[in-house]
PDB file of C-alpha atoms in Angstrom:
ATOM      1  CA  MET A 271      -2.392 -21.991 -46.754  1.00 61.00           C
ATOM      2  CA  GLN A 272      -4.905 -19.145 -46.562  1.00 84.00           C
ATOM      3  CA  ILE A 273      -2.169 -16.604 -45.793  1.00 89.00           C
ATOM      4  CA  VAL A 274      -0.320 -17.735 -48.922  1.00 91.00           C
ATOM      5  CA  LEU A 275      -3.479 -17.430 -51.033  1.00 91.00           C
ATOM      6  CA  ALA A 276      -4.299 -14.039 -49.562  1.00 92.00           C
ATOM      7  CA  SER A 277      -0.756 -12.800 -50.213  1.00 95.00           C
ATOM      8  CA  LEU A 278      -0.712 -14.093 -53.800  1.00 95.00           C
ATOM      9  CA  ASN A 279      -4.108 -12.612 -54.590  1.00 96.00           C
ATOM     10  CA  ALA A 280      -3.197  -9.281 -52.988  1.00 96.00           C
ATOM     11  CA  ALA A 281      -0.037  -9.180 -55.101  1.00 97.00           C
ATOM     12  CA  VAL A 282      -2.066  -9.927 -58.249  1.00 96.00           C
ATOM     13  CA  ALA A 283      -4.615  -7.216 -57.409  1.00 96.00           C
ATOM     14  CA  LEU A 284      -1.846  -4.706 -56.736  1.00 96.00           C
ATOM     15  CA  LEU A 285      -0.036  -5.636 -59.937  1.00 94.00           C
ATOM     16  CA  SER A 286      -3.203  -5.164 -61.967  1.00 94.00           C
ATOM     17  CA  GLY A 287      -4.034  -1.794 -60.398  1.00 95.00           C
ATOM     18  CA  VAL A 288      -0.478  -0.474 -60.615  1.00 94.00           C
ATOM     19  CA  SER A 289      -0.169  -1.703 -64.211  1.00 91.00           C
ATOM     20  CA  SER A 290      -3.198   0.338 -65.174  1.00 91.00           C
ATOM     21  CA  LEU A 291      -1.670   3.453 -63.610  1.00 93.00           C
ATOM     22  CA  VAL A 292       1.663   2.821 -65.324  1.00 91.00           C
ATOM     23  CA  GLY A 293      -0.180   2.410 -68.633  1.00 86.00           C
ATOM     24  CA  LEU A 294      -1.779   5.807 -68.158  1.00 89.00           C
ATOM     25  CA  ALA A 295       1.462   7.492 -67.095  1.00 90.00           C
ATOM     26  CA  ARG A 296       3.757   5.779 -69.632  1.00 86.00           C
ATOM     27  CA  PRO A 297       1.611   4.416 -72.455  1.00 84.00           C
ATOM     28  CA  SER A 298       4.612   3.236 -74.466  1.00 78.00           C
ATOM     29  CA  LEU A 299       5.135   0.448 -71.918  1.00 77.00           C
ATOM     30  CA  ALA A 300       1.721  -1.014 -72.771  1.00 70.00           C
ATOM     31  CA  LEU A 301       2.279  -1.069 -76.518  1.00 70.00           C
ATOM     32  CA  ALA A 302       3.685  -3.851 -78.623  1.00 66.00           C
ATOM     33  CA  GLU A 303       7.150  -3.238 -80.022  1.00 72.00           C
ATOM     34  CA  GLY A 304       7.054  -0.685 -82.815  1.00 77.00           C
ATOM     35  CA  GLU A 305       3.427   0.246 -82.171  1.00 76.00           C
ATOM     36  CA  GLN A 306       2.412   3.897 -81.968  1.00 81.00           C
ATOM     37  CA  LEU A 307      -0.175   5.219 -79.534  1.00 80.00           C
ATOM     38  CA  GLY A 308      -3.252   6.323 -81.419  1.00 83.00           C
ATOM     39  CA  PRO A 309      -6.703   7.366 -80.228  1.00 82.00           C
ATOM     40  CA  GLY A 310      -7.786   3.716 -79.961  1.00 79.00           C
ATOM     41  CA  GLY A 311      -4.790   2.835 -77.818  1.00 77.00           C
ATOM     42  CA  ALA A 312      -5.355   5.784 -75.516  1.00 82.00           C
ATOM     43  CA  PHE A 313      -9.000   4.760 -75.162  1.00 87.00           C
ATOM     44  CA  PHE A 314      -7.959   1.161 -74.408  1.00 82.00           C
ATOM     45  CA  LEU A 315      -5.573   2.284 -71.656  1.00 85.00           C
ATOM     46  CA  GLY A 316      -8.213   4.519 -70.093  1.00 89.00           C
ATOM     47  CA  ALA A 317     -10.836   1.764 -70.252  1.00 90.00           C
ATOM     48  CA  TYR A 318      -8.401  -0.709 -68.712  1.00 89.00           C
ATOM     49  CA  ALA A 319      -7.691   1.661 -65.824  1.00 93.00           C
ATOM     50  CA  ALA A 320     -11.405   2.372 -65.339  1.00 94.00           C
ATOM     51  CA  ARG A 321     -11.948  -1.361 -64.821  1.00 94.00           C
ATOM     52  CA  ALA A 322      -8.703  -2.402 -63.171  1.00 95.00           C
ATOM     53  CA  LEU A 323      -8.494   0.218 -60.436  1.00 96.00           C
ATOM     54  CA  PRO A 324     -11.911  -0.361 -58.818  1.00 96.00           C
ATOM     55  CA  LEU A 325     -11.662  -4.128 -59.256  1.00 96.00           C
ATOM     56  CA  SER A 326      -8.226  -4.151 -57.658  1.00 96.00           C
ATOM     57  CA  LEU A 327      -9.510  -2.071 -54.758  1.00 96.00           C
ATOM     58  CA  VAL A 328     -12.542  -4.331 -54.208  1.00 96.00           C
ATOM     59  CA  THR A 329     -10.317  -7.408 -54.311  1.00 96.00           C
ATOM     60  CA  LEU A 330      -7.905  -5.935 -51.763  1.00 96.00           C
ATOM     61  CA  VAL A 331     -10.755  -4.895 -49.444  1.00 95.00           C
ATOM     62  CA  ALA A 332     -12.376  -8.339 -49.723  1.00 94.00           C
ATOM     63  CA  LEU A 333      -9.044  -9.976 -48.909  1.00 93.00           C
ATOM     64  CA  ALA A 334      -8.394  -7.700 -45.936  1.00 93.00           C
ATOM     65  CA  ALA A 335     -11.768  -7.155 -44.354  1.00 89.00           C
ATOM     66  CA  GLY A 336     -14.551  -8.691 -46.368  1.00 80.00           C
ATOM     67  CA  PRO A 337     -16.690 -11.550 -45.169  1.00 84.00           C
ATOM     68  CA  ALA A 338     -15.342 -14.960 -46.154  1.00 85.00           C
ATOM     69  CA  THR A 339     -18.410 -15.596 -48.306  1.00 89.00           C
ATOM     70  CA  ALA A 340     -17.680 -12.526 -50.456  1.00 91.00           C
ATOM     71  CA  LEU A 341     -14.129 -13.494 -51.364  1.00 94.00           C
ATOM     72  CA  PRO A 342     -14.671 -16.372 -53.843  1.00 95.00           C
ATOM     73  CA  PRO A 343     -17.068 -14.409 -56.097  1.00 96.00           C
ATOM     74  CA  VAL A 344     -14.737 -11.399 -56.061  1.00 97.00           C
ATOM     75  CA  LEU A 345     -11.808 -13.637 -57.018  1.00 97.00           C
ATOM     76  CA  VAL A 346     -13.843 -15.244 -59.816  1.00 97.00           C
ATOM     77  CA  VAL A 347     -14.731 -11.831 -61.259  1.00 97.00           C
ATOM     78  CA  SER A 348     -11.116 -10.675 -60.943  1.00 97.00           C
ATOM     79  CA  GLY A 349      -9.899 -13.869 -62.592  1.00 97.00           C
ATOM     80  CA  LEU A 350     -12.366 -13.555 -65.456  1.00 97.00           C
ATOM     81  CA  ALA A 351     -11.262  -9.953 -65.986  1.00 96.00           C
ATOM     82  CA  GLN A 352      -7.699 -11.258 -66.351  1.00 96.00           C
ATOM     83  CA  VAL A 353      -8.922 -13.844 -68.882  1.00 97.00           C
ATOM     84  CA  GLY A 354     -10.490 -10.972 -70.826  1.00 95.00           C
ATOM     85  CA  ASP A 355      -7.202  -9.094 -70.680  1.00 92.00           C
ATOM     86  CA  ALA A 356      -5.407 -12.186 -72.027  1.00 95.00           C
ATOM     87  CA  VAL A 357      -7.846 -12.335 -74.951  1.00 96.00           C
ATOM     88  CA  LEU A 358      -7.245  -8.658 -75.691  1.00 89.00           C
ATOM     89  CA  GLY A 359      -3.499  -9.246 -75.520  1.00 86.00           C
ATOM     90  CA  ALA A 360      -3.812 -12.157 -77.939  1.00 94.00           C
ATOM     91  CA  ARG A 361      -5.821 -10.041 -80.377  1.00 90.00           C
ATOM     92  CA  ARG A 362      -3.095  -7.394 -80.247  1.00 81.00           C
ATOM     93  CA  GLY A 363      -0.277  -9.928 -80.623  1.00 83.00           C
ATOM     94  CA  ASN A 364       1.153  -9.023 -77.212  1.00 83.00           C
ATOM     95  CA  ARG A 365       2.472 -12.392 -75.997  1.00 90.00           C
ATOM     96  CA  PRO A 366       3.936 -11.154 -72.687  1.00 88.00           C
ATOM     97  CA  MET A 367       0.524  -9.671 -71.816  1.00 88.00           C
ATOM     98  CA  VAL A 368      -1.186 -12.964 -72.659  1.00 94.00           C
ATOM     99  CA  ALA A 369       1.197 -15.021 -70.542  1.00 96.00           C
ATOM    100  CA  THR A 370       1.050 -12.648 -67.588  1.00 94.00           C
ATOM    101  CA  CYS A 371      -2.734 -12.387 -67.635  1.00 95.00           C
ATOM    102  CA  ILE A 372      -3.164 -16.157 -67.826  1.00 98.00           C
ATOM    103  CA  VAL A 373      -0.949 -16.653 -64.771  1.00 97.00           C
ATOM    104  CA  LEU A 374      -2.779 -13.914 -62.863  1.00 96.00           C
ATOM    105  CA  ALA A 375      -6.168 -15.355 -63.855  1.00 98.00           C
ATOM    106  CA  LEU A 376      -5.121 -18.809 -62.685  1.00 98.00           C
ATOM    107  CA  ILE A 377      -4.069 -17.461 -59.292  1.00 97.00           C
ATOM    108  CA  HIS A 378      -7.459 -15.813 -58.752  1.00 97.00           C
ATOM    109  CA  LEU A 379      -9.543 -18.675 -60.169  1.00 98.00           C
ATOM    110  CA  VAL A 380      -7.663 -21.520 -58.467  1.00 96.00           C
ATOM    111  CA  SER A 381      -7.808 -19.608 -55.183  1.00 96.00           C
ATOM    112  CA  ALA A 382     -11.559 -19.130 -55.546  1.00 96.00           C
ATOM    113  CA  GLY A 383     -11.988 -22.816 -56.292  1.00 96.00           C
ATOM    114  CA  TRP A 384      -9.911 -23.797 -53.297  1.00 94.00           C
ATOM    115  CA  LEU A 385     -11.887 -21.505 -51.002  1.00 93.00           C
ATOM    116  CA  LEU A 386     -15.193 -22.831 -52.311  1.00 93.00           C
ATOM    117  CA  THR A 387     -14.203 -26.422 -51.523  1.00 92.00           C
ATOM    118  CA  ARG A 388     -13.186 -25.667 -47.917  1.00 84.00           C
TER     119      ARG A 388
END
């Protein structure tokens, strides 16, 4: 079971980090349909990448080589960051972002809970 959890969480961390890079490289993919990229949107994408990239890296390192005691807190923080992203998506009316972030948050948070009870 731990290999499945590690694989799922690694995939989530990679998806989050890569998504932030894609948002910087092709901002139109991060916008709601018909929305134009303004200064606020560019700031949002930069702020997302500034948070997502280091958090993704820390999560991947904790999964690969970190002590077992470090992993649950890292997964909780990563999961809560995804919850925050879902809230931002909801405020922007971006339903696919909300749905994706909720699923990703659940993977991190349920995994952390499972690890804490073992």
